[in-house]
Amino acid sequence: MNFPKKTALLLAMTVAALLPTKAGNASVQAGGDIVMTNPLNLSYLFEERDPVHRTAADPVIVLYHDKYFLFSSHAAGYSYSDNLRDWTHVFSQMPLVKEWAPAVMVYDDYIYYMGFGKKRIFRTKDPIGDNWEEVTGTELPDKGDPDFFVDNDGRTYYLWGCSAGGPMQGMEFDPRTFKPLTEVRDLIPANGSRLGWEVPGDRNEKTNQKGWNEGVSMVHEGDYYYFFYATPGTEFITYCSGAYVGRSPLGPFEPMVGAPYAIRPAGFFTGGGHGHPFTDRYGNHWYVASLIIGAREHYERRIGIFPAYYDNGYAHAIMDDFDRPFVVPARKVDFQKESILTDLNVLSTGKAMTASSTKGSMTPDKASDDDIRTWWSAQTGRSGEWLQMDLGRLMSVEALEVCFADEGFKSYRFDSNVPTYKYIVEGSADGKMWHVMLDRSGNTIDQIYELCLLPKAERVRFLRVTNKTDFSVGQFSVSDLRVFGHAKGKAPAAVKNFKAVRQADRRRIVLSWQPQQNAVGYVVRWGTTKDRMTHAARVYSTSVDYGFFDTEQTYCVAVQPFNEAGLGKMSDIVEVK
């Protein structure tokens, strides 16, 4: 597998050591670096109510005794990992693990846990053994979407906020008695009239409504405190993490130039709100975030992790392209200067699809549309149902991800009969002679987003996923068959006639350009200066109308076409006053 020069030092001699493994086991590279993608390949639990759907959201990750612990809403427990990719779930008996949006912190060698709207606080020194004790005598108020912030000097703060139009608030508290040390302070206001990302809607179009601000967190780096909050509502694809900056943990704060901190309004998955910053064992900064599906139910969500950095009053979680394979480095990396993305391109977008059968409107093309919220379903869950992709020509395939969709399942949180996907992926150069590229027919693990790295690149045109089990209830279904690798040819040239027009509502900017020959899609890039165009959205049209801008900021915007051979040349940068 070939990786770009900027990640060569990270991988060193380890890439060649990637080995195929049995179902459910992780491929580990000799040097300690691993490759993964988003969403996290968790055992996403089914909710306990109809409509049947999996979900996980509002995550917090903490590093404790050299392991990572992941807490989220309604999780009936929590998960732990050695490497941020492979997670083991603990079904906990601690009374609060079914609550929404937990506040979690590590202090004095304990993990502390507090649930949404609950005054009770629990702590543990043995999370894997699920041994928790209640902290008595606490006096912190019961607030929505609570958060604990431990400053660099060891002082601790309690932050919260969850409302349409209300402020985000906080106070300092004693970390041993959990009693307030200051009065409640308003930290940031709702500010949708200025900040477009606070306006509700998939396109921030519901200007007659107030956005829902929630999910606060904070980071202290250098001279600045960065205050993050989720907005405008967890059901919208524009769900993001806004940001303010200040010089002290209780303010005053001002909107961060270049905000939001994390936003992904288009692509295979969207979202980026209600998460939490964390630091890995090597001192690298990350952001764990809620990703939006919302196809079956309002709160249908997933979780992803993204590299982050902080630079003299500017904070950024890098979400662009992190649905592609990337390296989790086993060393300190400057994410602002070095990319951890592999050079593998997405080969599967928009490819022709056929199938053994189809259930209603869930047609095969839904499995190559680069949209996690749509899916193909067979008519049955019987072994032998298949889905086939035609790449259009021979391409070099190096990794596969079959993203499953659970159509017709009737599983709930504590059912013992949670369906386990067993399948194979075959490849063919001509559609007649087939060979097995990936065998998961013996899989025993509940996983729906497993990234599978092939032991060597395979030149194929056709790929076929075949069900190898009989589901007693439900159908064999795939949201996307994602294929990664390389294709011969040239990346597209720069687009022509690129225009960017700010609207009368200054929160909105309309971008348009001429279609570019050989382009599969386009990456829209923006920022407040030419050297800080760090935000991006992958789109498949030749115009977009975005409403998530700050009325008081000038923006620099550009567009970059791409195809299976890679990114083309970026357009001229347009400054929008």
Coordinates of C-alpha atoms in Angstrom, one line a residue, residues 59-547:
P59 CA -19.4 11.2 23.4
V60 CA -16.6 11.9 25.9
I61 CA -13.3 10.1 25.7
V62 CA -10.8 10.2 28.6
L63 CA -7.4 8.6 28.9
Y64 CA -7.1 6.6 32.2
H65 CA -4.3 4.3 33.2
D66 CA -3.1 4.2 29.5
K67 CA -6.5 3.1 28.2
Y68 CA -9.2 5.2 26.4
F69 CA -12.7 5.1 27.9
L70 CA -15.6 6.2 25.8
F71 CA -18.9 7.4 27.4
S72 CA -22.0 8.4 25.5
S73 CA -25.8 8.9 25.8
H74 CA -28.0 5.9 26.6
A75 CA -25.1 3.5 26.3
A76 CA -26.1 1.2 29.2
G77 CA -22.4 1.3 30.0
Y78 CA -19.2 2.5 28.3
S79 CA -16.4 1.2 26.1
Y80 CA -12.6 1.0 26.4
S81 CA -9.7 0.7 23.9
D82 CA -6.0 0.5 23.7
N83 CA -5.7 2.2 20.3
L84 CA -8.9 4.3 19.6
R85 CA -10.0 1.9 16.9
D86 CA -10.9 -1.4 18.6
W87 CA -13.4 -1.0 21.5
T88 CA -14.8 -3.4 24.1
H89 CA -18.2 -2.6 25.6
V90 CA -18.9 -2.8 29.4
F91 CA -22.6 -3.2 30.3
S92 CA -22.5 -1.3 33.5
Q93 CA -24.6 -1.6 36.7
M94 CA -23.8 2.0 37.7
P95 CA -27.2 3.7 38.1
L96 CA -26.6 6.6 35.7
V97 CA -25.4 4.9 32.5
K98 CA -28.7 5.1 30.7
E99 CA -28.8 8.9 31.0
W100 CA -28.2 11.4 28.2
A101 CA -25.0 13.4 27.6
P102 CA -22.7 12.5 30.5
A103 CA -20.1 14.7 32.1
V104 CA -16.8 12.8 32.7
M105 CA -13.5 13.7 34.1
V106 CA -10.3 12.2 35.5
Y107 CA -9.1 13.6 38.8
D108 CA -7.0 12.3 41.7
D109 CA -6.8 8.9 39.9
Y110 CA -10.6 8.5 39.7
I111 CA -13.0 8.7 36.8
Y112 CA -16.0 10.8 37.8
Y113 CA -19.4 10.5 36.0
M114 CA -22.5 12.7 36.1
G115 CA -25.6 12.3 33.9
F116 CA -27.9 14.9 32.2
G117 CA -30.1 16.6 34.8
K118 CA -28.9 14.5 37.7
K119 CA -27.3 15.7 40.9
R120 CA -25.8 12.3 41.7
I121 CA -22.1 11.7 40.9
F122 CA -20.2 8.4 40.8
R123 CA -16.5 7.6 40.6
T124 CA -14.3 4.6 40.0
K125 CA -10.7 3.4 40.0
D126 CA -11.8 0.1 38.3
P127 CA -13.9 1.0 35.3
I128 CA -13.2 -2.3 33.5
G129 CA -14.4 -4.2 36.5
D130 CA -17.5 -1.9 36.7
N131 CA -16.8 -1.0 40.4
W132 CA -18.3 2.5 41.0
E133 CA -19.1 4.3 44.2
E134 CA -21.3 7.3 44.8
V135 CA -19.8 10.7 45.8
T136 CA -21.9 11.9 48.8
G137 CA -22.6 15.5 49.8
T138 CA -22.4 17.0 46.3
E139 CA -24.0 20.4 45.7
L140 CA -23.7 20.9 42.0
P141 CA -27.0 21.8 40.4
D142 CA -28.7 19.3 38.1
K143 CA -28.3 20.8 34.6
G144 CA -28.8 19.7 31.0
D145 CA -25.7 18.7 29.1
P146 CA -23.2 19.0 31.9
D147 CA -19.5 19.1 31.5
F148 CA -16.4 19.0 33.8
F149 CA -13.4 21.0 32.8
V150 CA -10.1 20.4 34.6
D151 CA -7.7 23.4 34.0
N152 CA -4.0 23.0 33.6
D153 CA -3.5 24.2 37.2
G154 CA -5.9 21.5 38.6
R155 CA -8.8 23.9 39.3
T156 CA -12.1 22.4 38.1
Y157 CA -15.2 24.0 36.5
Y158 CA -18.8 22.8 35.9
L159 CA -20.2 24.0 32.6
W160 CA -23.7 23.4 31.1
G161 CA -26.3 24.6 28.6
C162 CA -29.1 23.0 26.6
S163 CA -31.8 25.3 25.3
A164 CA -33.1 27.3 22.4
G165 CA -32.1 30.9 23.0
G166 CA -30.6 30.5 26.5
P167 CA -27.0 31.2 27.5
M168 CA -24.2 28.6 28.2
Q169 CA -23.3 28.9 31.9
G170 CA -20.7 27.7 34.4
M171 CA -19.0 27.9 37.8
E172 CA -15.9 26.8 39.6
F173 CA -16.3 24.0 42.1
D174 CA -14.2 22.1 44.6
P175 CA -13.2 18.7 43.0
R176 CA -13.2 16.9 46.3
T177 CA -16.5 18.1 47.8
F178 CA -18.3 19.0 44.6
K179 CA -19.5 22.2 46.1
P180 CA -19.6 25.5 44.2
L181 CA -16.8 28.0 44.7
T182 CA -18.3 30.8 42.6
E183 CA -21.8 32.0 41.6
V184 CA -23.3 30.8 38.3
R185 CA -22.1 32.9 35.4
D186 CA -23.4 33.4 31.9
L187 CA -20.6 32.5 29.6
I188 CA -21.8 32.8 26.0
P189 CA -25.2 33.9 24.6
A190 CA -27.3 32.5 21.8
N191 CA -26.3 34.6 18.8
G192 CA -28.1 33.3 15.7
S193 CA -28.7 36.7 14.3
R194 CA -24.9 37.0 13.7
L195 CA -23.6 33.4 13.7
G196 CA -25.3 31.5 10.8
W197 CA -24.3 28.1 12.2
E198 CA -26.8 28.7 15.1
V199 CA -29.7 28.9 12.6
P200 CA -31.7 25.6 12.5
G201 CA -32.2 23.5 9.3
D202 CA -30.2 21.2 7.1
R203 CA -29.2 24.4 5.2
N204 CA -29.5 26.8 8.2
E205 CA -32.7 28.0 6.4
K206 CA -35.1 28.2 9.4
T207 CA -34.4 31.8 10.1
N208 CA -37.7 32.3 12.0
Q209 CA -36.6 29.8 14.6
K210 CA -33.9 29.7 17.3
G211 CA -31.3 27.1 17.2
W212 CA -30.7 24.6 20.0
N213 CA -27.4 25.3 21.7
E214 CA -26.0 22.5 23.9
G215 CA -23.2 20.2 24.6
V216 CA -20.4 22.5 26.0
S217 CA -16.8 21.7 26.5
M218 CA -13.5 23.6 27.0
V219 CA -9.8 23.4 26.2
H220 CA -7.0 25.5 27.6
E221 CA -4.0 25.8 25.3
G222 CA -1.4 28.5 25.4
D223 CA -2.9 31.9 26.4
Y224 CA -6.4 31.0 25.4
Y225 CA -9.5 29.1 26.6
Y226 CA -11.6 27.7 23.8
F227 CA -15.3 27.3 24.7
F228 CA -17.1 24.8 22.4
Y229 CA -20.9 24.3 22.1
A230 CA -23.1 22.2 19.8
T231 CA -25.7 23.9 17.5
P232 CA -28.2 24.3 15.8
G233 CA -29.9 20.9 16.5
T234 CA -28.8 17.3 16.5
E235 CA -31.3 16.3 13.8
F236 CA -29.7 18.6 11.2
I237 CA -26.8 17.8 8.9
T238 CA -25.4 21.3 9.8
Y239 CA -25.0 20.1 13.4
C240 CA -21.6 21.5 14.4
S241 CA -19.4 22.7 17.2
G242 CA -19.3 26.5 17.5
A243 CA -16.4 28.2 19.3
Y244 CA -15.6 31.2 21.5
V245 CA -12.2 32.2 22.9
G246 CA -11.2 34.0 26.1
R247 CA -8.4 34.5 28.5
S248 CA -10.0 32.9 31.6
P249 CA -12.2 29.8 32.1
L250 CA -15.2 31.8 33.1
G251 CA -14.9 34.5 30.4
P252 CA -15.3 37.0 29.0
F253 CA -15.5 35.2 25.7
E254 CA -15.7 36.4 22.1
P255 CA -16.7 34.4 18.9
M256 CA -13.7 32.7 17.6
V257 CA -12.5 34.0 14.2
G258 CA -12.8 31.1 11.8
A259 CA -15.4 29.2 13.8
P260 CA -17.0 26.7 13.9
Y261 CA -14.5 24.4 15.5
A262 CA -15.9 21.3 13.8
I263 CA -18.4 21.2 10.9
R264 CA -19.1 18.7 8.1
P265 CA -22.2 19.8 6.2
A266 CA -21.8 17.2 3.3
G267 CA -20.3 13.9 2.5
F268 CA -20.7 10.3 3.5
F269 CA -21.6 11.4 7.0
T270 CA -22.3 14.8 8.4
G271 CA -22.3 16.5 11.8
G272 CA -19.6 17.3 14.2
G273 CA -21.6 18.7 17.2
H274 CA -21.9 17.6 20.8
G275 CA -18.6 15.9 21.3
H276 CA -15.5 16.4 23.5
P277 CA -11.9 17.3 23.0
F278 CA -9.3 14.9 24.4
T279 CA -5.6 14.2 24.3
D280 CA -4.1 10.8 23.5
R281 CA -1.2 9.1 25.3
Y282 CA 1.3 10.9 23.0
G283 CA 0.0 14.4 23.6
N284 CA -1.9 14.6 20.3
H285 CA -5.2 16.5 20.3
W286 CA -8.4 14.9 19.1
Y287 CA -12.1 15.6 19.0
V288 CA -14.7 12.9 19.4
A289 CA -18.0 14.0 17.8
S290 CA -21.6 13.1 17.2
L291 CA -22.4 12.2 13.5
I292 CA -25.8 12.5 12.1
I293 CA -28.0 9.9 10.4
G294 CA -31.6 10.6 11.5
A295 CA -33.1 8.4 8.8
R296 CA -35.2 6.2 11.0
E297 CA -35.5 8.4 14.1
H298 CA -34.6 11.9 15.3
Y299 CA -31.8 10.7 17.5
E300 CA -30.2 8.1 15.2
R301 CA -26.5 9.0 15.4
R302 CA -23.0 7.6 15.2
I303 CA -19.5 8.6 16.6
G304 CA -16.3 9.7 15.0
I305 CA -12.9 10.9 16.0
F306 CA -10.9 13.7 14.3
P307 CA -7.5 15.2 14.8
A308 CA -7.5 18.7 16.2
Y309 CA -5.1 21.6 16.9
Y310 CA -4.9 25.0 18.7
D311 CA -3.0 27.9 17.3
N312 CA -2.9 31.3 19.1
G313 CA -6.7 31.8 19.4
Y314 CA -7.7 29.5 16.6
A315 CA -9.0 25.9 17.1
H316 CA -9.9 23.4 14.4
A317 CA -11.0 19.8 14.4
I318 CA -10.1 18.4 10.9
M319 CA -13.2 16.6 9.5
D320 CA -12.4 16.9 5.8
D321 CA -11.9 13.4 4.3
F322 CA -11.9 11.6 7.6
D323 CA -14.4 9.1 6.2
R324 CA -11.3 7.8 4.3
P325 CA -8.6 5.5 5.9
F326 CA -6.3 7.4 8.2
V327 CA -3.4 6.5 10.5
V328 CA -3.6 6.6 14.3
P329 CA 0.0 7.6 15.1
A330 CA 1.9 6.0 17.9
R331 CA 3.9 9.2 18.4
K332 CA 3.5 12.9 18.7
V333 CA 2.4 14.6 15.5
D334 CA 1.7 18.2 14.6
F335 CA -1.7 17.8 13.0
Q336 CA -1.6 21.4 11.7
K337 CA 1.4 20.6 9.6
E338 CA 1.3 16.8 8.9
S339 CA -1.6 14.9 7.5
I340 CA -2.4 11.4 8.9
L341 CA -4.7 10.6 5.9
T342 CA -3.6 7.8 3.7
D343 CA -3.5 8.4 0.0
L344 CA -6.3 5.9 -0.7
N345 CA -9.1 7.4 -2.8
V346 CA -12.8 6.6 -2.7
L347 CA -13.4 4.5 -5.9
S348 CA -17.1 3.6 -5.3
T349 CA -19.0 6.9 -5.5
G350 CA -21.8 6.8 -8.0
K351 CA -20.9 3.5 -9.5
A352 CA -23.4 1.3 -11.3
M353 CA -25.1 -1.3 -8.9
T354 CA -27.1 -4.4 -9.4
A355 CA -28.5 -6.8 -6.8
S356 CA -30.2 -10.2 -6.3
S357 CA -33.4 -8.5 -5.3
T358 CA -34.7 -5.1 -4.1
K359 CA -37.1 -4.2 -1.3
G360 CA -39.3 -1.3 -2.4
S361 CA -37.6 2.0 -3.0
M362 CA -34.3 0.8 -1.3
T363 CA -32.7 0.3 -4.7
P364 CA -29.0 -0.8 -5.3
D365 CA -27.9 2.7 -6.3
K366 CA -28.4 3.8 -2.7
A367 CA -25.3 1.7 -1.8
S368 CA -23.0 3.8 -3.9
D369 CA -24.4 7.3 -3.3
D370 CA -21.8 8.4 -0.6
D371 CA -24.7 8.9 1.9
I372 CA -24.9 7.0 5.1
R373 CA -28.6 7.9 5.5
T374 CA -29.7 5.9 2.5
W375 CA -29.5 2.1 1.8
W376 CA -30.1 -0.8 -0.5
S377 CA -32.1 -3.7 0.9
A378 CA -32.7 -7.2 -0.5
Q379 CA -36.2 -8.6 -0.3
T380 CA -35.1 -11.2 2.2
G381 CA -32.4 -11.9 4.8
R382 CA -31.6 -15.3 3.3
S383 CA -28.1 -16.5 2.6
G384 CA -27.2 -15.9 -1.0
E385 CA -28.7 -12.4 -1.4
W386 CA -26.0 -10.2 -3.1
L387 CA -25.1 -6.7 -4.1
Q388 CA -22.7 -6.0 -7.1
M389 CA -20.7 -2.9 -8.1
D390 CA -19.2 -2.1 -11.5
L391 CA -16.3 0.3 -11.1
G392 CA -16.5 1.0 -14.8
R393 CA -12.9 -0.1 -15.5
L394 CA -10.1 -1.9 -13.8
M395 CA -8.9 -0.2 -10.6
S396 CA -6.5 -1.0 -7.9
V397 CA -8.5 -1.9 -4.7
E398 CA -6.6 -1.8 -1.4
A399 CA -9.3 -1.5 1.3
L400 CA -13.1 -2.3 1.7
E401 CA -15.8 -1.2 4.0
V402 CA -19.2 -2.7 3.8
C403 CA -21.6 -0.5 5.8
F404 CA -24.7 -2.4 6.9
A405 CA -28.1 -1.0 7.3
D406 CA -30.3 -3.3 9.5
E407 CA -33.4 -3.1 7.3
G408 CA -36.4 -4.8 8.9
F409 CA -34.6 -5.9 12.1
K410 CA -36.5 -6.1 15.3
S411 CA -33.6 -6.0 17.8
Y412 CA -33.6 -4.0 21.0
R413 CA -31.0 -3.0 23.5
F414 CA -30.7 -6.1 25.6
D415 CA -31.9 -8.7 23.1
S416 CA -29.7 -11.8 22.9
N417 CA -30.4 -12.3 19.2
V418 CA -28.7 -9.2 17.9
P419 CA -28.0 -10.0 14.2
T420 CA -24.4 -10.6 13.2
Y421 CA -23.4 -10.0 9.6
K422 CA -21.6 -12.8 7.9
Y423 CA -20.6 -12.2 4.3
I424 CA -17.9 -12.4 1.6
V425 CA -16.7 -9.9 -0.9
E426 CA -15.6 -11.2 -4.3
G427 CA -13.8 -9.5 -7.1
S428 CA -13.7 -9.9 -10.9
A429 CA -11.9 -8.4 -13.8
D430 CA -14.6 -9.3 -16.3
G431 CA -17.8 -10.1 -14.3
K432 CA -17.4 -13.8 -15.2
M433 CA -14.5 -15.2 -13.2
W434 CA -14.7 -14.4 -9.5
H435 CA -12.4 -14.8 -6.6
V436 CA -12.8 -14.1 -2.9
M437 CA -11.2 -10.8 -1.8
L438 CA -12.6 -10.8 1.8
D439 CA -14.1 -13.6 3.8
R440 CA -16.2 -12.6 6.8
S441 CA -18.4 -15.7 6.6
G442 CA -17.2 -16.7 10.1
N443 CA -17.8 -13.4 11.7
T444 CA -19.1 -13.5 15.3
I445 CA -19.0 -9.8 16.2
D446 CA -21.7 -7.3 16.0
Q447 CA -20.0 -4.6 13.8
I448 CA -21.4 -2.6 10.9
Y449 CA -18.5 -0.3 9.9
E450 CA -15.4 -2.6 9.7
L451 CA -12.6 -1.2 7.5
C452 CA -10.8 -4.2 5.9
L453 CA -7.3 -3.6 4.5
L454 CA -6.4 -6.1 1.8
P455 CA -3.0 -7.9 2.1
K456 CA -2.2 -6.6 -1.4
A457 CA -3.8 -4.4 -4.0
E458 CA -6.1 -6.2 -6.4
R459 CA -6.9 -5.1 -9.9
V460 CA -10.7 -5.6 -10.3
R461 CA -13.6 -4.0 -12.1
F462 CA -16.5 -5.8 -10.4
L463 CA -17.1 -6.4 -6.7
R464 CA -19.9 -8.5 -5.2
V465 CA -21.0 -8.7 -1.5
T466 CA -22.9 -11.9 -0.7
N467 CA -24.8 -12.7 2.5
K468 CA -23.6 -15.9 4.2
T469 CA -26.2 -16.3 7.0
D470 CA -30.0 -16.5 7.3
F471 CA -31.6 -13.7 9.3
S472 CA -34.7 -14.9 11.1
V473 CA -36.1 -11.4 11.0
G474 CA -35.0 -8.6 8.7
Q475 CA -33.3 -8.2 5.3
F476 CA -29.7 -8.2 4.1
S477 CA -29.1 -4.5 3.6
V478 CA -26.1 -2.2 2.9
S479 CA -26.0 1.6 3.3
D480 CA -22.7 1.9 1.3
L481 CA -20.2 -0.4 -0.2
R482 CA -17.1 1.7 0.2
V483 CA -14.1 0.9 -2.0
F484 CA -10.7 2.5 -1.4
G485 CA -7.6 2.4 -3.6
H486 CA -6.2 3.9 -6.8
A487 CA -7.3 4.5 -10.4
K488 CA -5.1 5.3 -13.3
G489 CA -5.7 8.6 -15.1
K490 CA -5.5 12.3 -14.4
A491 CA -7.2 14.3 -11.7
P492 CA -9.5 16.9 -13.1
A493 CA -8.4 20.4 -14.0
A494 CA -9.5 23.4 -12.1
V495 CA -13.1 24.5 -12.5
K496 CA -14.0 27.5 -14.5
N497 CA -16.3 30.5 -13.8
F498 CA -16.2 30.1 -10.0
K499 CA -18.4 32.6 -8.3
A500 CA -19.1 33.4 -4.6
V501 CA -21.9 35.8 -3.8
R502 CA -22.8 37.0 -0.3
Q503 CA -26.6 37.3 0.1
A504 CA -28.6 40.1 1.7
D505 CA -28.7 37.8 4.7
R506 CA -25.0 38.0 5.3
R507 CA -25.0 34.6 7.0
R508 CA -25.4 33.1 3.5
I509 CA -23.0 32.7 0.7
V510 CA -23.9 31.1 -2.7
L511 CA -21.1 29.4 -4.6
S512 CA -21.4 28.2 -8.2
W513 CA -19.1 27.0 -11.0
Q514 CA -19.1 25.2 -14.3
P515 CA -19.0 21.4 -14.3
Q516 CA -15.5 20.1 -14.9
Q517 CA -14.8 17.2 -17.2
N518 CA -13.9 13.9 -15.5
A519 CA -14.9 15.2 -12.1
V520 CA -16.8 12.9 -9.8
G521 CA -17.5 15.7 -7.3
Y522 CA -16.1 18.8 -5.8
V523 CA -14.6 19.9 -2.5
V524 CA -15.7 23.4 -1.3
R525 CA -13.1 25.0 0.9
W526 CA -13.5 28.1 3.1
G527 CA -11.9 30.1 5.9
T528 CA -11.4 33.7 7.1
T529 CA -7.9 34.1 5.4
K530 CA -6.2 32.6 2.4
D531 CA -3.7 30.7 4.6
R532 CA -6.4 29.3 6.9
M533 CA -9.0 27.8 4.6
T534 CA -9.4 24.8 6.8
H535 CA -13.1 23.9 6.4
A536 CA -14.3 21.7 3.6
A537 CA -17.4 20.0 2.2
R538 CA -17.6 17.3 -0.4
V539 CA -20.5 17.9 -2.9
Y540 CA -21.7 16.4 -6.1
S541 CA -23.5 19.5 -7.6
T542 CA -22.1 22.6 -9.2
S543 CA -23.6 25.1 -6.8
V544 CA -24.2 25.3 -3.1
D545 CA -26.1 27.8 -0.9
Y546 CA -24.6 27.7 2.6
G547 CA -25.9 29.7 5.6

